[in-house]
PDB file of C-alpha atoms in Angstrom:
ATOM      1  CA  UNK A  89      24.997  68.837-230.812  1.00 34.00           C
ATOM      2  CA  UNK A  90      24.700  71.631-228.710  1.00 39.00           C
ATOM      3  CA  UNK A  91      24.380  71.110-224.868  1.00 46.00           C
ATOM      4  CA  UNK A  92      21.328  71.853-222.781  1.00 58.00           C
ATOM      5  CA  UNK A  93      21.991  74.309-219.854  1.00 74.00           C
ATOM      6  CA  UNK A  94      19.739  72.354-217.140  1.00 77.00           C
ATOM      7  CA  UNK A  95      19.413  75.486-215.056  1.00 82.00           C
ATOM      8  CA  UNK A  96      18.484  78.229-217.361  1.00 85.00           C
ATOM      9  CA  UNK A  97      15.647  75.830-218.983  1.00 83.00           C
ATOM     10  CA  UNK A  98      14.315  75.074-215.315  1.00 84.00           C
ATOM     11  CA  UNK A  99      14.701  78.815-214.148  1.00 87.00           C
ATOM     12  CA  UNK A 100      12.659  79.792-217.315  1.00 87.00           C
ATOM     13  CA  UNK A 101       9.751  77.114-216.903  1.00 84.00           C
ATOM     14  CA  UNK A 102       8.953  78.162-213.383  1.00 86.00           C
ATOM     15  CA  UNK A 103       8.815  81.563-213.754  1.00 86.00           C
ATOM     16  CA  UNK A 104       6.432  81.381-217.067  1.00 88.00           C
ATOM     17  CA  UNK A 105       4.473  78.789-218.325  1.00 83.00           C
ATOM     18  CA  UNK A 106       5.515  76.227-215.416  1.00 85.00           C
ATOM     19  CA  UNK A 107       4.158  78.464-212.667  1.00 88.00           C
ATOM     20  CA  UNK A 108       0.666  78.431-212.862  1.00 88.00           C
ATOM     21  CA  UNK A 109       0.472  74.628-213.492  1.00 87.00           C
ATOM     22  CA  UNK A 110       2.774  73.818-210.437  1.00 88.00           C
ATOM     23  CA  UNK A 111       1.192  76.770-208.584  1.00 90.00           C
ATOM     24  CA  UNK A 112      -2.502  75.286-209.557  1.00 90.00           C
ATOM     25  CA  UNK A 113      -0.458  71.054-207.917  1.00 92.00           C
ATOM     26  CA  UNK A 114       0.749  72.827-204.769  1.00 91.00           C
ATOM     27  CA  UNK A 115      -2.654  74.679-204.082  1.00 90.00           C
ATOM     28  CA  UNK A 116      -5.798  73.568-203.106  1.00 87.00           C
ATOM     29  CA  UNK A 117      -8.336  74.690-206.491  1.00 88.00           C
ATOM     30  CA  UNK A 118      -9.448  72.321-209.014  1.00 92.00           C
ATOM     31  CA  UNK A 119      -7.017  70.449-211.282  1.00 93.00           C
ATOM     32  CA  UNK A 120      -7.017  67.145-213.435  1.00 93.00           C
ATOM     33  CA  UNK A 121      -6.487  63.975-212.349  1.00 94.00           C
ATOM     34  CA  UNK A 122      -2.995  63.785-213.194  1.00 91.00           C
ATOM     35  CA  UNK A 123      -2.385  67.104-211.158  1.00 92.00           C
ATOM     36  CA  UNK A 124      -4.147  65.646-207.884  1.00 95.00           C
ATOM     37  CA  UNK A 125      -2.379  62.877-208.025  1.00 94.00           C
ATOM     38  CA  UNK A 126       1.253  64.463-208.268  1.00 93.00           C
ATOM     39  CA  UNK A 127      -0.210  67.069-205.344  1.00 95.00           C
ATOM     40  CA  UNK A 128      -1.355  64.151-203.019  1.00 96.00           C
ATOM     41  CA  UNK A 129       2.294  62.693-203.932  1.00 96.00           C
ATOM     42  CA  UNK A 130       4.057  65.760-202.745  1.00 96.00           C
ATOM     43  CA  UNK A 131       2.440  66.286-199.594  1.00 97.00           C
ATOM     44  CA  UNK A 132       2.932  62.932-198.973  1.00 98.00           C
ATOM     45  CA  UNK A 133       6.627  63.482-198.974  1.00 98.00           C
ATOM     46  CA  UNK A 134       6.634  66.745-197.368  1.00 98.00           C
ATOM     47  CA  UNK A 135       4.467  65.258-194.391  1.00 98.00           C
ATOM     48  CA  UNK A 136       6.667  62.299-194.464  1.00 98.00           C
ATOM     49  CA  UNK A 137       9.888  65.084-193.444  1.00 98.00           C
ATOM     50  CA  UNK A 138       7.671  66.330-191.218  1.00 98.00           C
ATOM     51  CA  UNK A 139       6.722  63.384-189.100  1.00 98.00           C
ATOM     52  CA  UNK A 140      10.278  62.426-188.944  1.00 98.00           C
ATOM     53  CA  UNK A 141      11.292  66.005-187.594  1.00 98.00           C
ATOM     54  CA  UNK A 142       8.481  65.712-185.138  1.00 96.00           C
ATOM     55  CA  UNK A 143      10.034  62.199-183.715  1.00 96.00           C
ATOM     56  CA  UNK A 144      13.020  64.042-182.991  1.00 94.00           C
ATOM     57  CA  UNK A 145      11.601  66.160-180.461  1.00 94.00           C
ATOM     58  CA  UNK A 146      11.372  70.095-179.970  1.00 94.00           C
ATOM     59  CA  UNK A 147      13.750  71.645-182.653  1.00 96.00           C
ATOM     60  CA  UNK A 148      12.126  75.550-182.408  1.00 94.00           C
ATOM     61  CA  UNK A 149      14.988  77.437-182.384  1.00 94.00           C
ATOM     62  CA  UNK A 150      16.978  75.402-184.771  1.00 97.00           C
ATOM     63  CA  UNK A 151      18.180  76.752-188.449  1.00 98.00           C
ATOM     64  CA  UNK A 152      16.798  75.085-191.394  1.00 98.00           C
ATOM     65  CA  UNK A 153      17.491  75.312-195.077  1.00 98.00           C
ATOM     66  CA  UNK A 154      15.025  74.530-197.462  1.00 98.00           C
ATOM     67  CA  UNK A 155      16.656  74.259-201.042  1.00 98.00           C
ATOM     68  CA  UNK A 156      14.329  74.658-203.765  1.00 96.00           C
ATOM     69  CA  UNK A 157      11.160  75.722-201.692  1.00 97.00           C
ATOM     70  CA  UNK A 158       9.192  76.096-204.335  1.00 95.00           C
ATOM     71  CA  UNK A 159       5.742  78.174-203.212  1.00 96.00           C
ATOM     72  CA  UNK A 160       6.235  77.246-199.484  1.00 97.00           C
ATOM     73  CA  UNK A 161       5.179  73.811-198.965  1.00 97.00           C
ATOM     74  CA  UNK A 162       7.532  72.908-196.431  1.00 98.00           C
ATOM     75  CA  UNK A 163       8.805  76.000-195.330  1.00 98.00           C
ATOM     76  CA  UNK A 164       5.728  77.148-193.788  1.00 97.00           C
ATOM     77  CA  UNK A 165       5.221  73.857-192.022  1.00 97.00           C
ATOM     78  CA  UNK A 166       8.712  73.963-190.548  1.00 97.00           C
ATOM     79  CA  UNK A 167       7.944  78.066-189.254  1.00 96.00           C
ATOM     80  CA  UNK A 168       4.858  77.231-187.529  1.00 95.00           C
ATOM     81  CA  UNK A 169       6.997  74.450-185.444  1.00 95.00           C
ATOM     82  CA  UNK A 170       9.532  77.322-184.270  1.00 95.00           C
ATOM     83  CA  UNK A 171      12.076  76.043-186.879  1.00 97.00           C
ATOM     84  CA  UNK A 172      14.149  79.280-188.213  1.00 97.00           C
ATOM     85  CA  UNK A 173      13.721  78.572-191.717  1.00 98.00           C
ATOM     86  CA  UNK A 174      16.182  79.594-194.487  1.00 98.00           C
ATOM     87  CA  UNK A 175      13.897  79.029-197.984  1.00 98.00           C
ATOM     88  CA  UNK A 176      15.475  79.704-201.762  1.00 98.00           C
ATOM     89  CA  UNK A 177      14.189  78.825-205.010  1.00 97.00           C
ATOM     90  CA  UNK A 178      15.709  79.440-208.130  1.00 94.00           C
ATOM     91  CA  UNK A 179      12.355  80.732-209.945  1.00 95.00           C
ATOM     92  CA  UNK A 180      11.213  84.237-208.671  1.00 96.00           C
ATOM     93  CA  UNK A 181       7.653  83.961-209.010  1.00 96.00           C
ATOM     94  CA  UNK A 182       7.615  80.515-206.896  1.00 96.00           C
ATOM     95  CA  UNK A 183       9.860  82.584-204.181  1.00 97.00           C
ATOM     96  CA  UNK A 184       6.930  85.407-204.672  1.00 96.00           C
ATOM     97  CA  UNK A 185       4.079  82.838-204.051  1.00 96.00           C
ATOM     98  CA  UNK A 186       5.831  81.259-201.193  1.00 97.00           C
ATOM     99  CA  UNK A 187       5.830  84.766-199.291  1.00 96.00           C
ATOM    100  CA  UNK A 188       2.558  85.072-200.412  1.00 95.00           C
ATOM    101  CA  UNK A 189       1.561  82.718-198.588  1.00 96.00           C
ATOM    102  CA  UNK A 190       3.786  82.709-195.727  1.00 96.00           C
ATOM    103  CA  UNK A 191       2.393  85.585-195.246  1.00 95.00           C
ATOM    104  CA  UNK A 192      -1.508  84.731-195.117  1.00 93.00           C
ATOM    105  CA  UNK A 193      -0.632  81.940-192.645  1.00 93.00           C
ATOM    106  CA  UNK A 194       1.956  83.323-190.338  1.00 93.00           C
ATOM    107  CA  UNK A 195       1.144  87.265-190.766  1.00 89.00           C
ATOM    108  CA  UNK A 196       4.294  89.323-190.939  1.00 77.00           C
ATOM    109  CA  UNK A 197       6.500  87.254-189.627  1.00 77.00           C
ATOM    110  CA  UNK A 198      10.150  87.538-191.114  1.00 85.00           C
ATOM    111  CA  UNK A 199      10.583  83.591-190.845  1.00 94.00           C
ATOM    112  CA  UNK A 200      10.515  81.979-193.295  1.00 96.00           C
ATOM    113  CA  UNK A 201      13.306  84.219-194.747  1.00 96.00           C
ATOM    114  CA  UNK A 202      13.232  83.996-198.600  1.00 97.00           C
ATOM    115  CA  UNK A 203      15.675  84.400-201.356  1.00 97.00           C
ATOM    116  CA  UNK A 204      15.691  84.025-204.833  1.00 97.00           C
ATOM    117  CA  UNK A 205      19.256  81.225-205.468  1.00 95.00           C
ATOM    118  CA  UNK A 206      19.936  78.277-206.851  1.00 91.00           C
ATOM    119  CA  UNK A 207      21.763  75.705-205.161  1.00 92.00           C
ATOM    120  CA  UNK A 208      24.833  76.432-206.264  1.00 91.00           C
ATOM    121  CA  UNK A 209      25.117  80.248-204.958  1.00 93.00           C
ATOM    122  CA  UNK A 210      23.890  78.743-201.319  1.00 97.00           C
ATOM    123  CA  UNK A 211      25.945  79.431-198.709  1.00 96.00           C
ATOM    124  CA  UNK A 212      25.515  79.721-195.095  1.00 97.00           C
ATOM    125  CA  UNK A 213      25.637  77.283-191.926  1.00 98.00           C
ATOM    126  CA  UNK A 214      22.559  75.455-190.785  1.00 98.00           C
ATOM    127  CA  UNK A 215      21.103  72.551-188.342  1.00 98.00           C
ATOM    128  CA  UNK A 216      19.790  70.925-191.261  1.00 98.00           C
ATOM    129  CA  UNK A 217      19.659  71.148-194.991  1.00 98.00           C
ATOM    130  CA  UNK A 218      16.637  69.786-196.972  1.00 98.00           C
ATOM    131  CA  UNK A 219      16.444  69.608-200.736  1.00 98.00           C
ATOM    132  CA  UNK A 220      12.700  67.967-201.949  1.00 98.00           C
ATOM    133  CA  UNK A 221      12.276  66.836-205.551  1.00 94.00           C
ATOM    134  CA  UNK A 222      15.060  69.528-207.175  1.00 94.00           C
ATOM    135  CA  UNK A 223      17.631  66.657-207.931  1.00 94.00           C
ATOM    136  CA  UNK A 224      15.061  65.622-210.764  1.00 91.00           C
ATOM    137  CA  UNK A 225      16.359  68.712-212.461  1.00 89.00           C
ATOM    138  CA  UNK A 226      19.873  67.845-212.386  1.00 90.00           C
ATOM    139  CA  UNK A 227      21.899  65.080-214.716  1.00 90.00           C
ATOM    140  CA  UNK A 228      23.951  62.592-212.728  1.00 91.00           C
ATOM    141  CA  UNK A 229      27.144  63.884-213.295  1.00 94.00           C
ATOM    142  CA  UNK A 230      26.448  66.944-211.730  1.00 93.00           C
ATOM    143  CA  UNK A 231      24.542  65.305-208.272  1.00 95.00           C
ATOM    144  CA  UNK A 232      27.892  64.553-206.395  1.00 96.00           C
ATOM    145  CA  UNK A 233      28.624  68.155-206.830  1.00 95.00           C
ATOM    146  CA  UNK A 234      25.177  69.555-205.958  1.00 95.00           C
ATOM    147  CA  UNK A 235      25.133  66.861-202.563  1.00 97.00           C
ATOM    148  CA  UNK A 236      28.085  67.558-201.795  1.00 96.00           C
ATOM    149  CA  UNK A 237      27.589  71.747-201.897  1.00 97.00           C
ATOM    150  CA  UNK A 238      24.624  70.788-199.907  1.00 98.00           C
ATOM    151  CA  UNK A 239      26.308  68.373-196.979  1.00 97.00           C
ATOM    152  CA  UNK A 240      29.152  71.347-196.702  1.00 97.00           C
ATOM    153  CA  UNK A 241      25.710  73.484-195.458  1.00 98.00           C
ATOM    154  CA  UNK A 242      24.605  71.069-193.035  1.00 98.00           C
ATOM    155  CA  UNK A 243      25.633  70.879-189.329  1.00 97.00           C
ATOM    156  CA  UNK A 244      24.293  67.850-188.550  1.00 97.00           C
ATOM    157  CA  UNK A 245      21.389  66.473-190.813  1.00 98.00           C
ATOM    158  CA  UNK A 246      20.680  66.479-194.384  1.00 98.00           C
ATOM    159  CA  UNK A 247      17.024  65.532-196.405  1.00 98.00           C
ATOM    160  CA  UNK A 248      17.296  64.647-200.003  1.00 98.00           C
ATOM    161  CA  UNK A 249      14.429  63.338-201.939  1.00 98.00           C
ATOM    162  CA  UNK A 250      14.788  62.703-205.514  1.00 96.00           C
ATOM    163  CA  UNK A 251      13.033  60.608-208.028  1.00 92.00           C
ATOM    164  CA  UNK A 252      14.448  57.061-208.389  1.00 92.00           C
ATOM    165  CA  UNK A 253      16.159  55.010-211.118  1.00 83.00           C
ATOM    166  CA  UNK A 254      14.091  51.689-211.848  1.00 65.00           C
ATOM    167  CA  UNK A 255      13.147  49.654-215.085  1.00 51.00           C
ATOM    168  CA  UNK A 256       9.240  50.502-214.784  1.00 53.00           C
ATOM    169  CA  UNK A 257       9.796  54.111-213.863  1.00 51.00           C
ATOM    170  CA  UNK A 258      12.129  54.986-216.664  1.00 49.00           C
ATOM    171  CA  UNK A 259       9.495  53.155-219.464  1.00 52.00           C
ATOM    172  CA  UNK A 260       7.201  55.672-217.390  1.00 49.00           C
ATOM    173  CA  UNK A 261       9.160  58.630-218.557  1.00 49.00           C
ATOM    174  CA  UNK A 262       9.688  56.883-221.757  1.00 49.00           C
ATOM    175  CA  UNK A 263       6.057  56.536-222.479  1.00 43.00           C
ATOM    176  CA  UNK A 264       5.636  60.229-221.102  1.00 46.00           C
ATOM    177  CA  UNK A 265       8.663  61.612-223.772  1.00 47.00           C
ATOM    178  CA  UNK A 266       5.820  60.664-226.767  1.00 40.00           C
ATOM    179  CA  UNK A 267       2.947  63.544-225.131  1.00 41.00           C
ATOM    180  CA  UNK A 268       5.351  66.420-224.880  1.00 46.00           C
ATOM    181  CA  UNK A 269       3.352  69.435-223.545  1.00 49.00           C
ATOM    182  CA  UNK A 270       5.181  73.351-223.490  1.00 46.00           C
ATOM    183  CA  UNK A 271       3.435  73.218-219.533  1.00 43.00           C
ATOM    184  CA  UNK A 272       4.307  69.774-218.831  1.00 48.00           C
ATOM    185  CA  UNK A 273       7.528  69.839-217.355  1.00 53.00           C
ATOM    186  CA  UNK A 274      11.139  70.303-217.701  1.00 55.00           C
ATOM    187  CA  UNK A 275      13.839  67.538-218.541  1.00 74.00           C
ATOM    188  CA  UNK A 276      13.590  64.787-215.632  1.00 81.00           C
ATOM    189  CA  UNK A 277      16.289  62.657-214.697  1.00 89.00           C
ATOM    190  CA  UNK A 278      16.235  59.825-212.306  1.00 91.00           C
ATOM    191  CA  UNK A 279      18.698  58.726-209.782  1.00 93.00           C
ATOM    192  CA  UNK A 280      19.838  55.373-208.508  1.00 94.00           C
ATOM    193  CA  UNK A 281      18.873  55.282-204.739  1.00 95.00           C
ATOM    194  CA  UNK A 282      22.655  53.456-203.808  1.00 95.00           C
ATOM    195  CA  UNK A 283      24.383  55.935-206.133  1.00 95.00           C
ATOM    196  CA  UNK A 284      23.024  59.014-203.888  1.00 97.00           C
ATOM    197  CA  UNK A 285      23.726  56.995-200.610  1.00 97.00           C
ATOM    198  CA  UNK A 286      27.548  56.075-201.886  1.00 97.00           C
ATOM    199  CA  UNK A 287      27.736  59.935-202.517  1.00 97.00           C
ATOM    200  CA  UNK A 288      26.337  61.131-198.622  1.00 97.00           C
ATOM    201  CA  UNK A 289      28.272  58.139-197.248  1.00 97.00           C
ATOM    202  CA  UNK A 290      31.342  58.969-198.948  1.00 95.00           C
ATOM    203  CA  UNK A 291      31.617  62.053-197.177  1.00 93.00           C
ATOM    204  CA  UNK A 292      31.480  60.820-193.787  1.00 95.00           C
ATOM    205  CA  UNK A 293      27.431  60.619-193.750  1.00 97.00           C
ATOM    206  CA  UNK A 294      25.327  58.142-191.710  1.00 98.00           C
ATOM    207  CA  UNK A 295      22.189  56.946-193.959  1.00 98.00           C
ATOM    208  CA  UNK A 296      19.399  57.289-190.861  1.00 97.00           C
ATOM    209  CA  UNK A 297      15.991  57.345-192.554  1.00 98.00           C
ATOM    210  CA  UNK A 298      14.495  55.856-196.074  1.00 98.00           C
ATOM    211  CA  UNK A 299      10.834  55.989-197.224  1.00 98.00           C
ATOM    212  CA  UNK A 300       8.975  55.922-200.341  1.00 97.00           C
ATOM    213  CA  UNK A 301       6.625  57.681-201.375  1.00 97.00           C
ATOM    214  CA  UNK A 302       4.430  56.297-204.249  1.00 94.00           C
ATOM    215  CA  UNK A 303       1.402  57.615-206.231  1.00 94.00           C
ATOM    216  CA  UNK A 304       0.201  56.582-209.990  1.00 90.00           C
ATOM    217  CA  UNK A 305       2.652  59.652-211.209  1.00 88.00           C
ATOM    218  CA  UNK A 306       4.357  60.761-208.510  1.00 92.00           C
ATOM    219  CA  UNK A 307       7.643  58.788-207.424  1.00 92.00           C
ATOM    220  CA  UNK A 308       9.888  59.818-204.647  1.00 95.00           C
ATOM    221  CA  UNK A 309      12.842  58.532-202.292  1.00 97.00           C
ATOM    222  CA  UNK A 310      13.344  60.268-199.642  1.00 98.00           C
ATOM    223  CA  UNK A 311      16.575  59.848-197.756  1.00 98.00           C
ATOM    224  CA  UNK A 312      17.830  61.091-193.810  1.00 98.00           C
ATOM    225  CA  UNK A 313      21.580  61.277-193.386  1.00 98.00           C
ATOM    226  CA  UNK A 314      23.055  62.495-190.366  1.00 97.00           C
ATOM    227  CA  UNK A 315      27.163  63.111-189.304  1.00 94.00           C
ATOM    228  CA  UNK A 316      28.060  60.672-187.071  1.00 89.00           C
ATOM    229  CA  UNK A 317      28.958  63.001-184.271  1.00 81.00           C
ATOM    230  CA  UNK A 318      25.686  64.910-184.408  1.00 66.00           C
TER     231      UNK A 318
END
């Protein structure tokens, strides 16, 4: 059987028939009841990141990457605290709507700086690396190498949030599998919350930080690691 390049399916949803659906979750217009709920979940996670940032004290002036910023969510947030913000997505139209945006809140500012990459092609040096719901996109074989890629960015913190392996949540995606839709989604793979932690901890990584957050179709672990001598 032939095998499924991950990357090239997920850069081809977002920037067609993908885009305007997740546009129409991460915006504030009308949508269905499955779409607010996913939204509310989102924002939930993003403001969970944020409120753990905040706890931390002032960090304007500090570099952040945001891996897969999608059209801004977090980004924008992070600017408007002083945060020098680093955003990439692999989908050009979400990187498109993100500056969009950007700019109607924060005017003409060059921060967030924006780039269209995937996660491999990142490169760079920055306070903290933070990667929300991308790892859904990516089979478990290759996570250790996308975490790791990530950590190697990462001064002295780094955010993953992913959507976890459980019994009822992969008869969830089961059930799901039997309604296929061409604007549903892309291929979604779940990850064990210990197998991510073994991976951070295994390079020298201090777990910090857990939450969950947890609507009727919107799962997601988010998870703070820091390097011991940050």
């Amino acid at each position: 059987m032939p095998t499924t390049n991950d990357k090239a399916v997920v850069q081809d949803y977002f920037n067609t028939v993908g885009f305007d659906r997740w546009r129409r979750i991460y915006g504030d217009g009308d949508v269905n009841k499955v779409q607010k709920d996913i939204r509310i979940g989102h924002q939930q996670t993003v403001d969970t990141v944020i409120s753990w940032l905040k706890a931390d004290g002032d960090l304007s002036g500090q570099s952040f990457c945001d891996a897969g910023c999608g059209v801004g969510s977090l980004s924008i947030p992070l600017a408007t605290m002083g945060i020098q913000v680093s955003a990439s997505d692999i989908s050009k139209k979400m990187v498109e709507e993100a500056q969009s945006r950007a700019q109607q809140t924060l005017g003409q500012d060059q921060n967030p700086n924006f780039s269209v990459q995937d996660l491999e092609t990142l490169s760079g040096s920055f306070d903290t690396v933070i990667c929300l719901d991308v790892l859904i996109h990516y089979p478990d074989q290759k996570v250790p190498e996308m975490i790791n890629h990530l950590a190697s960015l990462a001064k002295s913190r780094i955010i993953l949030s992913f959507a976890p392996w459980t019994i009822g949540y992969m008869l969830l995606k089961k059930i799901g599998s039997f309604f296929p839709g061409p604007s549903k989604t892309t291929r979604a793979y779940l990850h064990r919350d210990f197998d991510i932690c073994d991976i951070l901890r295994s390079q020298g990584w201090t777990i910090e930080r857990k939450a969950m957050t947890k609507t009727s179709f919107y799962f997601s672990r988010i998870i703070e690691a820091k390097r011991p001598d940050a």
